[in-house]
């Protein structure tokens, strides 16, 4: 009974850590759309009657502003401001780093090894994990997610001999965790073979 209660507790907490950032994002988008609606309403009056939807126009304006912000982020000034906002605010939101890595990998724009999937040796088992960083001495900081909530888990610093990289997409590893390990056989088949000297 105690084990079930602990499972229930950890699952609920993990779920909150995933849902909360998504909820915050949705609320923020709706707030921005609401703020842009007074600007969109006069503009909608110039459109044909069948296209007069101020909320949709406000959403389109938000997308245009997002595109402009994306262009700004390509500049050195924009990158500096973005790094400041991310380090001082966004990284403090639970699950933000995981969600950021997920969206970057889906968009194929992540050029770092952060959150690269791997199997790590813990006790007598192989455990699915994500690489957080590599140390100067060769050790790795790894994040071992808790099923079925990939944004919750434990952090380990491990010897490189106990870390086994896999050639599999990040999203596939996340899906495996969220499905209680379903698909792990396919991930095991993608283990990188050690290079011969």
mmCIF file with all atom_site columns, C-alpha atoms in Angstrom:
data_model
loop_
_atom_site.group_PDB
_atom_site.id
_atom_site.type_symbol
_atom_site.label_atom_id
_atom_site.label_alt_id
_atom_site.label_comp_id
_atom_site.label_asym_id
_atom_site.label_entity_id
_atom_site.label_seq_id
_atom_site.pdbx_PDB_ins_code
_atom_site.Cartn_x
_atom_site.Cartn_y
_atom_site.Cartn_z
_atom_site.occupancy
_atom_site.B_iso_or_equiv
_atom_site.pdbx_formal_charge
_atom_site.auth_seq_id
_atom_site.auth_comp_id
_atom_site.auth_asym_id
_atom_site.auth_atom_id
_atom_site.pdbx_PDB_model_num
ATOM 1   C CA . UNK A 1 1   ? 0.000   0.000  0.000   1.00 0.00 ? 1   UNK A CA 1
ATOM 2   C CA . UNK A 1 2   ? 2.873   2.327  0.888   1.00 0.00 ? 2   UNK A CA 1
ATOM 3   C CA . UNK A 1 3   ? 4.552   1.624  -2.468  1.00 0.00 ? 3   UNK A CA 1
ATOM 4   C CA . UNK A 1 4   ? 1.347   2.486  -4.347  1.00 0.00 ? 4   UNK A CA 1
ATOM 5   C CA . UNK A 1 5   ? 0.967   5.718  -2.343  1.00 0.00 ? 5   UNK A CA 1
ATOM 6   C CA . UNK A 1 6   ? 4.564   6.699  -3.167  1.00 0.00 ? 6   UNK A CA 1
ATOM 7   C CA . UNK A 1 7   ? 3.996   5.848  -6.844  1.00 0.00 ? 7   UNK A CA 1
ATOM 8   C CA . UNK A 1 8   ? 0.805   7.936  -6.869  1.00 0.00 ? 8   UNK A CA 1
ATOM 9   C CA . UNK A 1 9   ? 2.540   10.855 -5.169  1.00 0.00 ? 9   UNK A CA 1
ATOM 10  C CA . UNK A 1 10  ? 5.605   10.838 -7.454  1.00 0.00 ? 10  UNK A CA 1
ATOM 11  C CA . UNK A 1 11  ? 3.434   10.476 -10.570 1.00 0.00 ? 11  UNK A CA 1
ATOM 12  C CA . UNK A 1 12  ? 1.197   13.408 -9.592  1.00 0.00 ? 12  UNK A CA 1
ATOM 13  C CA . UNK A 1 13  ? 4.195   15.602 -8.740  1.00 0.00 ? 13  UNK A CA 1
ATOM 14  C CA . UNK A 1 14  ? 5.917   14.647 -12.004 1.00 0.00 ? 14  UNK A CA 1
ATOM 15  C CA . UNK A 1 15  ? 2.735   15.361 -13.957 1.00 0.00 ? 15  UNK A CA 1
ATOM 16  C CA . UNK A 1 16  ? 2.434   18.790 -12.347 1.00 0.00 ? 16  UNK A CA 1
ATOM 17  C CA . UNK A 1 17  ? 6.051   19.533 -13.343 1.00 0.00 ? 17  UNK A CA 1
ATOM 18  C CA . UNK A 1 18  ? 5.108   18.840 -16.965 1.00 0.00 ? 18  UNK A CA 1
ATOM 19  C CA . UNK A 1 19  ? 1.645   20.413 -17.025 1.00 0.00 ? 19  UNK A CA 1
ATOM 20  C CA . UNK A 1 20  ? 2.572   23.570 -15.100 1.00 0.00 ? 20  UNK A CA 1
ATOM 21  C CA . UNK A 1 21  ? 5.044   24.998 -17.669 1.00 0.00 ? 21  UNK A CA 1
ATOM 22  C CA . UNK A 1 22  ? 2.643   24.120 -20.504 1.00 0.00 ? 22  UNK A CA 1
ATOM 23  C CA . UNK A 1 23  ? -0.232  25.759 -18.624 1.00 0.00 ? 23  UNK A CA 1
ATOM 24  C CA . UNK A 1 24  ? 1.850   28.867 -18.009 1.00 0.00 ? 24  UNK A CA 1
ATOM 25  C CA . UNK A 1 25  ? 2.715   28.995 -21.711 1.00 0.00 ? 25  UNK A CA 1
ATOM 26  C CA . UNK A 1 26  ? -0.961  28.677 -22.760 1.00 0.00 ? 26  UNK A CA 1
ATOM 27  C CA . UNK A 1 27  ? -2.038  31.356 -20.248 1.00 0.00 ? 27  UNK A CA 1
ATOM 28  C CA . UNK A 1 28  ? 0.703   33.686 -21.506 1.00 0.00 ? 28  UNK A CA 1
ATOM 29  C CA . UNK A 1 29  ? -0.317  33.154 -25.139 1.00 0.00 ? 29  UNK A CA 1
ATOM 30  C CA . UNK A 1 30  ? -3.976  33.854 -24.283 1.00 0.00 ? 30  UNK A CA 1
ATOM 31  C CA . UNK A 1 31  ? -2.944  36.981 -22.346 1.00 0.00 ? 31  UNK A CA 1
ATOM 32  C CA . UNK A 1 32  ? -0.916  38.273 -25.301 1.00 0.00 ? 32  UNK A CA 1
ATOM 33  C CA . UNK A 1 33  ? -3.781  37.522 -27.703 1.00 0.00 ? 33  UNK A CA 1
ATOM 34  C CA . UNK A 1 34  ? -6.145  39.399 -25.347 1.00 0.00 ? 34  UNK A CA 1
ATOM 35  C CA . UNK A 1 35  ? -3.760  42.370 -25.262 1.00 0.00 ? 35  UNK A CA 1
ATOM 36  C CA . UNK A 1 36  ? -3.562  42.437 -29.065 1.00 0.00 ? 36  UNK A CA 1
ATOM 37  C CA . UNK A 1 37  ? -7.330  42.107 -29.577 1.00 0.00 ? 37  UNK A CA 1
ATOM 38  C CA . UNK A 1 38  ? -8.025  45.900 -29.206 1.00 0.00 ? 38  UNK A CA 1
ATOM 39  C CA . UNK A 1 39  ? -5.442  46.504 -31.965 1.00 0.00 ? 39  UNK A CA 1
ATOM 40  C CA . UNK A 1 40  ? -6.859  43.725 -34.134 1.00 0.00 ? 40  UNK A CA 1
ATOM 41  C CA . UNK A 1 41  ? -10.524 44.834 -33.914 1.00 0.00 ? 41  UNK A CA 1
ATOM 42  C CA . UNK A 1 42  ? -10.109 48.060 -35.964 1.00 0.00 ? 42  UNK A CA 1
ATOM 43  C CA . UNK A 1 43  ? -7.944  46.171 -38.468 1.00 0.00 ? 43  UNK A CA 1
ATOM 44  C CA . UNK A 1 44  ? -10.617 43.470 -38.823 1.00 0.00 ? 44  UNK A CA 1
ATOM 45  C CA . UNK A 1 45  ? -13.101 46.120 -39.981 1.00 0.00 ? 45  UNK A CA 1
ATOM 46  C CA . UNK A 1 46  ? -11.092 46.484 -43.215 1.00 0.00 ? 46  UNK A CA 1
ATOM 47  C CA . UNK A 1 47  ? -11.298 42.764 -43.975 1.00 0.00 ? 47  UNK A CA 1
ATOM 48  C CA . UNK A 1 48  ? -14.139 41.055 -45.878 1.00 0.00 ? 48  UNK A CA 1
ATOM 49  C CA . UNK A 1 49  ? -17.069 40.199 -43.594 1.00 0.00 ? 49  UNK A CA 1
ATOM 50  C CA . UNK A 1 50  ? -16.313 36.462 -43.777 1.00 0.00 ? 50  UNK A CA 1
ATOM 51  C CA . UNK A 1 51  ? -12.795 37.083 -42.380 1.00 0.00 ? 51  UNK A CA 1
ATOM 52  C CA . UNK A 1 52  ? -13.694 39.415 -39.507 1.00 0.00 ? 52  UNK A CA 1
ATOM 53  C CA . UNK A 1 53  ? -12.395 37.421 -36.555 1.00 0.00 ? 53  UNK A CA 1
ATOM 54  C CA . UNK A 1 54  ? -10.491 39.761 -34.211 1.00 0.00 ? 54  UNK A CA 1
ATOM 55  C CA . UNK A 1 55  ? -9.181  36.888 -32.030 1.00 0.00 ? 55  UNK A CA 1
ATOM 56  C CA . UNK A 1 56  ? -7.707  35.095 -35.060 1.00 0.00 ? 56  UNK A CA 1
ATOM 57  C CA . UNK A 1 57  ? -6.222  38.346 -36.291 1.00 0.00 ? 57  UNK A CA 1
ATOM 58  C CA . UNK A 1 58  ? -4.736  38.948 -32.826 1.00 0.00 ? 58  UNK A CA 1
ATOM 59  C CA . UNK A 1 59  ? -3.217  35.449 -32.961 1.00 0.00 ? 59  UNK A CA 1
ATOM 60  C CA . UNK A 1 60  ? -1.783  36.220 -36.404 1.00 0.00 ? 60  UNK A CA 1
ATOM 61  C CA . UNK A 1 61  ? -0.287  39.453 -35.003 1.00 0.00 ? 61  UNK A CA 1
ATOM 62  C CA . UNK A 1 62  ? 1.258   37.430 -32.168 1.00 0.00 ? 62  UNK A CA 1
ATOM 63  C CA . UNK A 1 63  ? 2.825   35.075 -34.713 1.00 0.00 ? 63  UNK A CA 1
ATOM 64  C CA . UNK A 1 64  ? 4.208   38.042 -36.666 1.00 0.00 ? 64  UNK A CA 1
ATOM 65  C CA . UNK A 1 65  ? 5.632   39.546 -33.459 1.00 0.00 ? 65  UNK A CA 1
ATOM 66  C CA . UNK A 1 66  ? 7.126   36.151 -32.573 1.00 0.00 ? 66  UNK A CA 1
ATOM 67  C CA . UNK A 1 67  ? 8.745   36.000 -36.017 1.00 0.00 ? 67  UNK A CA 1
ATOM 68  C CA . UNK A 1 68  ? 10.159  39.507 -35.501 1.00 0.00 ? 68  UNK A CA 1
ATOM 69  C CA . UNK A 1 69  ? 11.468  38.468 -32.063 1.00 0.00 ? 69  UNK A CA 1
ATOM 70  C CA . UNK A 1 70  ? 13.033  35.408 -33.703 1.00 0.00 ? 70  UNK A CA 1
ATOM 71  C CA . UNK A 1 71  ? 14.806  37.641 -36.219 1.00 0.00 ? 71  UNK A CA 1
ATOM 72  C CA . UNK A 1 72  ? 16.005  39.848 -33.360 1.00 0.00 ? 72  UNK A CA 1
ATOM 73  C CA . UNK A 1 73  ? 17.299  36.723 -31.573 1.00 0.00 ? 73  UNK A CA 1
ATOM 74  C CA . UNK A 1 74  ? 19.608  36.088 -34.556 1.00 0.00 ? 74  UNK A CA 1
ATOM 75  C CA . UNK A 1 75  ? 21.497  39.300 -33.797 1.00 0.00 ? 75  UNK A CA 1
ATOM 76  C CA . UNK A 1 76  ? 24.253  39.459 -31.155 1.00 0.00 ? 76  UNK A CA 1
ATOM 77  C CA . UNK A 1 77  ? 22.196  41.952 -29.095 1.00 0.00 ? 77  UNK A CA 1
ATOM 78  C CA . UNK A 1 78  ? 19.135  39.713 -29.266 1.00 0.00 ? 78  UNK A CA 1
ATOM 79  C CA . UNK A 1 79  ? 21.150  36.633 -28.263 1.00 0.00 ? 79  UNK A CA 1
ATOM 80  C CA . UNK A 1 80  ? 22.556  38.502 -25.252 1.00 0.00 ? 80  UNK A CA 1
ATOM 81  C CA . UNK A 1 81  ? 19.090  39.611 -24.103 1.00 0.00 ? 81  UNK A CA 1
ATOM 82  C CA . UNK A 1 82  ? 17.751  36.101 -24.688 1.00 0.00 ? 82  UNK A CA 1
ATOM 83  C CA . UNK A 1 83  ? 20.524  34.502 -22.620 1.00 0.00 ? 83  UNK A CA 1
ATOM 84  C CA . UNK A 1 84  ? 19.873  36.963 -19.784 1.00 0.00 ? 84  UNK A CA 1
ATOM 85  C CA . UNK A 1 85  ? 16.114  36.270 -19.738 1.00 0.00 ? 85  UNK A CA 1
ATOM 86  C CA . UNK A 1 86  ? 16.680  32.530 -19.951 1.00 0.00 ? 86  UNK A CA 1
ATOM 87  C CA . UNK A 1 87  ? 19.269  32.365 -17.158 1.00 0.00 ? 87  UNK A CA 1
ATOM 88  C CA . UNK A 1 88  ? 17.493  34.762 -14.786 1.00 0.00 ? 88  UNK A CA 1
ATOM 89  C CA . UNK A 1 89  ? 13.848  33.752 -15.322 1.00 0.00 ? 89  UNK A CA 1
ATOM 90  C CA . UNK A 1 90  ? 13.049  30.830 -17.611 1.00 0.00 ? 90  UNK A CA 1
ATOM 91  C CA . UNK A 1 91  ? 15.552  28.307 -16.233 1.00 0.00 ? 91  UNK A CA 1
ATOM 92  C CA . UNK A 1 92  ? 13.861  28.664 -12.839 1.00 0.00 ? 92  UNK A CA 1
ATOM 93  C CA . UNK A 1 93  ? 10.587  27.294 -14.234 1.00 0.00 ? 93  UNK A CA 1
ATOM 94  C CA . UNK A 1 94  ? 10.346  23.529 -13.516 1.00 0.00 ? 94  UNK A CA 1
ATOM 95  C CA . UNK A 1 95  ? 10.673  21.483 -16.684 1.00 0.00 ? 95  UNK A CA 1
ATOM 96  C CA . UNK A 1 96  ? 11.694  24.469 -18.861 1.00 0.00 ? 96  UNK A CA 1
ATOM 97  C CA . UNK A 1 97  ? 15.108  23.048 -19.834 1.00 0.00 ? 97  UNK A CA 1
ATOM 98  C CA . UNK A 1 98  ? 13.570  19.730 -20.834 1.00 0.00 ? 98  UNK A CA 1
ATOM 99  C CA . UNK A 1 99  ? 10.819  21.407 -22.875 1.00 0.00 ? 99  UNK A CA 1
ATOM 100 C CA . UNK A 1 100 ? 13.346  23.749 -24.515 1.00 0.00 ? 100 UNK A CA 1
ATOM 101 C CA . UNK A 1 101 ? 15.559  20.841 -25.511 1.00 0.00 ? 101 UNK A CA 1
ATOM 102 C CA . UNK A 1 102 ? 12.531  18.948 -26.805 1.00 0.00 ? 102 UNK A CA 1
ATOM 103 C CA . UNK A 1 103 ? 11.337  21.833 -28.997 1.00 0.00 ? 103 UNK A CA 1
ATOM 104 C CA . UNK A 1 104 ? 14.850  22.515 -30.294 1.00 0.00 ? 104 UNK A CA 1
ATOM 105 C CA . UNK A 1 105 ? 15.370  18.886 -31.230 1.00 0.00 ? 105 UNK A CA 1
ATOM 106 C CA . UNK A 1 106 ? 11.954  18.681 -32.908 1.00 0.00 ? 106 UNK A CA 1
ATOM 107 C CA . UNK A 1 107 ? 12.902  21.790 -34.877 1.00 0.00 ? 107 UNK A CA 1
ATOM 108 C CA . UNK A 1 108 ? 16.360  20.270 -35.512 1.00 0.00 ? 108 UNK A CA 1
ATOM 109 C CA . UNK A 1 109 ? 18.081  23.472 -34.352 1.00 0.00 ? 109 UNK A CA 1
ATOM 110 C CA . UNK A 1 110 ? 19.840  22.192 -31.260 1.00 0.00 ? 110 UNK A CA 1
ATOM 111 C CA . UNK A 1 111 ? 23.579  22.074 -31.946 1.00 0.00 ? 111 UNK A CA 1
ATOM 112 C CA . UNK A 1 112 ? 24.590  20.950 -28.445 1.00 0.00 ? 112 UNK A CA 1
ATOM 113 C CA . UNK A 1 113 ? 24.926  17.531 -26.855 1.00 0.00 ? 113 UNK A CA 1
ATOM 114 C CA . UNK A 1 114 ? 22.625  18.502 -23.999 1.00 0.00 ? 114 UNK A CA 1
ATOM 115 C CA . UNK A 1 115 ? 19.964  15.920 -23.243 1.00 0.00 ? 115 UNK A CA 1
ATOM 116 C CA . UNK A 1 116 ? 21.519  13.390 -25.615 1.00 0.00 ? 116 UNK A CA 1
ATOM 117 C CA . UNK A 1 117 ? 19.897  10.029 -24.762 1.00 0.00 ? 117 UNK A CA 1
ATOM 118 C CA . UNK A 1 118 ? 22.043  7.276  -23.291 1.00 0.00 ? 118 UNK A CA 1
ATOM 119 C CA . UNK A 1 119 ? 21.892  4.170  -21.144 1.00 0.00 ? 119 UNK A CA 1
ATOM 120 C CA . UNK A 1 120 ? 23.806  4.390  -17.864 1.00 0.00 ? 120 UNK A CA 1
ATOM 121 C CA . UNK A 1 121 ? 24.873  1.602  -15.536 1.00 0.00 ? 121 UNK A CA 1
ATOM 122 C CA . UNK A 1 122 ? 23.239  1.887  -12.111 1.00 0.00 ? 122 UNK A CA 1
ATOM 123 C CA . UNK A 1 123 ? 23.799  -1.099 -9.849  1.00 0.00 ? 123 UNK A CA 1
ATOM 124 C CA . UNK A 1 124 ? 23.272  -4.173 -12.051 1.00 0.00 ? 124 UNK A CA 1
ATOM 125 C CA . UNK A 1 125 ? 20.978  -2.489 -14.580 1.00 0.00 ? 125 UNK A CA 1
ATOM 126 C CA . UNK A 1 126 ? 21.019  -0.261 -17.653 1.00 0.00 ? 126 UNK A CA 1
ATOM 127 C CA . UNK A 1 127 ? 18.902  2.845  -17.066 1.00 0.00 ? 127 UNK A CA 1
ATOM 128 C CA . UNK A 1 128 ? 17.681  5.293  -19.710 1.00 0.00 ? 128 UNK A CA 1
ATOM 129 C CA . UNK A 1 129 ? 19.121  8.762  -19.083 1.00 0.00 ? 129 UNK A CA 1
ATOM 130 C CA . UNK A 1 130 ? 19.940  12.081 -20.731 1.00 0.00 ? 130 UNK A CA 1
ATOM 131 C CA . UNK A 1 131 ? 23.406  13.656 -20.800 1.00 0.00 ? 131 UNK A CA 1
ATOM 132 C CA . UNK A 1 132 ? 23.406  17.079 -19.162 1.00 0.00 ? 132 UNK A CA 1
ATOM 133 C CA . UNK A 1 133 ? 27.087  17.955 -19.459 1.00 0.00 ? 133 UNK A CA 1
ATOM 134 C CA . UNK A 1 134 ? 30.553  16.492 -19.875 1.00 0.00 ? 134 UNK A CA 1
ATOM 135 C CA . UNK A 1 135 ? 33.194  17.402 -17.272 1.00 0.00 ? 135 UNK A CA 1
ATOM 136 C CA . UNK A 1 136 ? 36.845  18.250 -17.941 1.00 0.00 ? 136 UNK A CA 1
ATOM 137 C CA . UNK A 1 137 ? 37.890  14.966 -16.302 1.00 0.00 ? 137 UNK A CA 1
ATOM 138 C CA . UNK A 1 138 ? 35.657  12.964 -18.685 1.00 0.00 ? 138 UNK A CA 1
ATOM 139 C CA . UNK A 1 139 ? 32.830  12.310 -16.242 1.00 0.00 ? 139 UNK A CA 1
ATOM 140 C CA . UNK A 1 140 ? 29.224  13.024 -17.191 1.00 0.00 ? 140 UNK A CA 1
ATOM 141 C CA . UNK A 1 141 ? 26.356  14.645 -15.366 1.00 0.00 ? 141 UNK A CA 1
ATOM 142 C CA . UNK A 1 142 ? 23.292  12.631 -16.333 1.00 0.00 ? 142 UNK A CA 1
ATOM 143 C CA . UNK A 1 143 ? 19.588  13.087 -15.677 1.00 0.00 ? 143 UNK A CA 1
ATOM 144 C CA . UNK A 1 144 ? 17.651  9.874  -15.060 1.00 0.00 ? 144 UNK A CA 1
ATOM 145 C CA . UNK A 1 145 ? 13.933  10.557 -15.625 1.00 0.00 ? 145 UNK A CA 1
ATOM 146 C CA . UNK A 1 146 ? 11.137  8.940  -13.641 1.00 0.00 ? 146 UNK A CA 1
ATOM 147 C CA . UNK A 1 147 ? 8.493   7.074  -15.634 1.00 0.00 ? 147 UNK A CA 1
ATOM 148 C CA . UNK A 1 148 ? 6.062   8.266  -16.827 1.00 0.00 ? 148 UNK A CA 1
ATOM 149 C CA . UNK A 1 149 ? 7.154   11.875 -16.218 1.00 0.00 ? 149 UNK A CA 1
ATOM 150 C CA . UNK A 1 150 ? 10.319  12.760 -18.192 1.00 0.00 ? 150 UNK A CA 1
ATOM 151 C CA . UNK A 1 151 ? 10.657  16.170 -16.511 1.00 0.00 ? 151 UNK A CA 1
ATOM 152 C CA . UNK A 1 152 ? 11.106  14.629 -13.032 1.00 0.00 ? 152 UNK A CA 1
ATOM 153 C CA . UNK A 1 153 ? 13.954  12.396 -11.946 1.00 0.00 ? 153 UNK A CA 1
ATOM 154 C CA . UNK A 1 154 ? 17.419  12.189 -10.404 1.00 0.00 ? 154 UNK A CA 1
ATOM 155 C CA . UNK A 1 155 ? 20.837  13.591 -11.274 1.00 0.00 ? 155 UNK A CA 1
ATOM 156 C CA . UNK A 1 156 ? 24.048  11.541 -11.199 1.00 0.00 ? 156 UNK A CA 1
ATOM 157 C CA . UNK A 1 157 ? 27.703  12.259 -11.923 1.00 0.00 ? 157 UNK A CA 1
ATOM 158 C CA . UNK A 1 158 ? 29.076  9.144  -13.610 1.00 0.00 ? 158 UNK A CA 1
ATOM 159 C CA . UNK A 1 159 ? 32.306  7.684  -14.918 1.00 0.00 ? 159 UNK A CA 1
ATOM 160 C CA . UNK A 1 160 ? 32.418  7.554  -18.745 1.00 0.00 ? 160 UNK A CA 1
ATOM 161 C CA . UNK A 1 161 ? 32.769  3.742  -18.657 1.00 0.00 ? 161 UNK A CA 1
ATOM 162 C CA . UNK A 1 162 ? 29.242  3.551  -17.196 1.00 0.00 ? 162 UNK A CA 1
ATOM 163 C CA . UNK A 1 163 ? 27.658  5.847  -19.818 1.00 0.00 ? 163 UNK A CA 1
ATOM 164 C CA . UNK A 1 164 ? 26.597  4.285  -23.126 1.00 0.00 ? 164 UNK A CA 1
ATOM 165 C CA . UNK A 1 165 ? 25.356  6.667  -25.813 1.00 0.00 ? 165 UNK A CA 1
ATOM 166 C CA . UNK A 1 166 ? 22.583  5.592  -28.155 1.00 0.00 ? 166 UNK A CA 1
ATOM 167 C CA . UNK A 1 167 ? 21.884  6.682  -31.719 1.00 0.00 ? 167 UNK A CA 1
ATOM 168 C CA . UNK A 1 168 ? 18.214  7.490  -31.232 1.00 0.00 ? 168 UNK A CA 1
ATOM 169 C CA . UNK A 1 169 ? 16.186  10.713 -31.430 1.00 0.00 ? 169 UNK A CA 1
ATOM 170 C CA . UNK A 1 170 ? 15.585  12.597 -28.200 1.00 0.00 ? 170 UNK A CA 1
ATOM 171 C CA . UNK A 1 171 ? 11.819  12.457 -28.733 1.00 0.00 ? 171 UNK A CA 1
ATOM 172 C CA . UNK A 1 172 ? 11.909  8.644  -28.990 1.00 0.00 ? 172 UNK A CA 1
ATOM 173 C CA . UNK A 1 173 ? 13.679  8.379  -25.621 1.00 0.00 ? 173 UNK A CA 1
ATOM 174 C CA . UNK A 1 174 ? 11.163  10.763 -24.025 1.00 0.00 ? 174 UNK A CA 1
ATOM 175 C CA . UNK A 1 175 ? 8.303   8.716  -25.482 1.00 0.00 ? 175 UNK A CA 1
ATOM 176 C CA . UNK A 1 176 ? 9.831   5.536  -24.043 1.00 0.00 ? 176 UNK A CA 1
ATOM 177 C CA . UNK A 1 177 ? 9.934   7.077  -20.552 1.00 0.00 ? 177 UNK A CA 1
ATOM 178 C CA . UNK A 1 178 ? 6.367   8.372  -20.798 1.00 0.00 ? 178 UNK A CA 1
ATOM 179 C CA . UNK A 1 179 ? 5.163   4.885  -21.836 1.00 0.00 ? 179 UNK A CA 1
ATOM 180 C CA . UNK A 1 180 ? 6.768   3.103  -18.855 1.00 0.00 ? 180 UNK A CA 1
ATOM 181 C CA . UNK A 1 181 ? 9.629   1.735  -20.984 1.00 0.00 ? 181 UNK A CA 1
ATOM 182 C CA . UNK A 1 182 ? 7.699   0.575  -24.040 1.00 0.00 ? 182 UNK A CA 1
ATOM 183 C CA . UNK A 1 183 ? 10.136  0.862  -26.944 1.00 0.00 ? 183 UNK A CA 1
ATOM 184 C CA . UNK A 1 184 ? 13.259  0.271  -24.849 1.00 0.00 ? 184 UNK A CA 1
ATOM 185 C CA . UNK A 1 185 ? 14.185  -2.786 -26.945 1.00 0.00 ? 185 UNK A CA 1
ATOM 186 C CA . UNK A 1 186 ? 14.522  -0.571 -30.008 1.00 0.00 ? 186 UNK A CA 1
ATOM 187 C CA . UNK A 1 187 ? 16.626  1.914  -28.017 1.00 0.00 ? 187 UNK A CA 1
ATOM 188 C CA . UNK A 1 188 ? 18.907  -0.888 -26.822 1.00 0.00 ? 188 UNK A CA 1
ATOM 189 C CA . UNK A 1 189 ? 19.497  -1.902 -30.443 1.00 0.00 ? 189 UNK A CA 1
ATOM 190 C CA . UNK A 1 190 ? 20.741  1.625  -31.133 1.00 0.00 ? 190 UNK A CA 1
ATOM 191 C CA . UNK A 1 191 ? 23.552  1.442  -28.535 1.00 0.00 ? 191 UNK A CA 1
ATOM 192 C CA . UNK A 1 192 ? 26.750  2.818  -30.067 1.00 0.00 ? 192 UNK A CA 1
ATOM 193 C CA . UNK A 1 193 ? 29.379  0.164  -30.528 1.00 0.00 ? 193 UNK A CA 1
ATOM 194 C CA . UNK A 1 194 ? 32.704  0.990  -28.833 1.00 0.00 ? 194 UNK A CA 1
ATOM 195 C CA . UNK A 1 195 ? 35.347  2.143  -31.288 1.00 0.00 ? 195 UNK A CA 1
ATOM 196 C CA . UNK A 1 196 ? 38.308  -0.206 -31.672 1.00 0.00 ? 196 UNK A CA 1
ATOM 197 C CA . UNK A 1 197 ? 41.778  1.225  -30.877 1.00 0.00 ? 197 UNK A CA 1
#
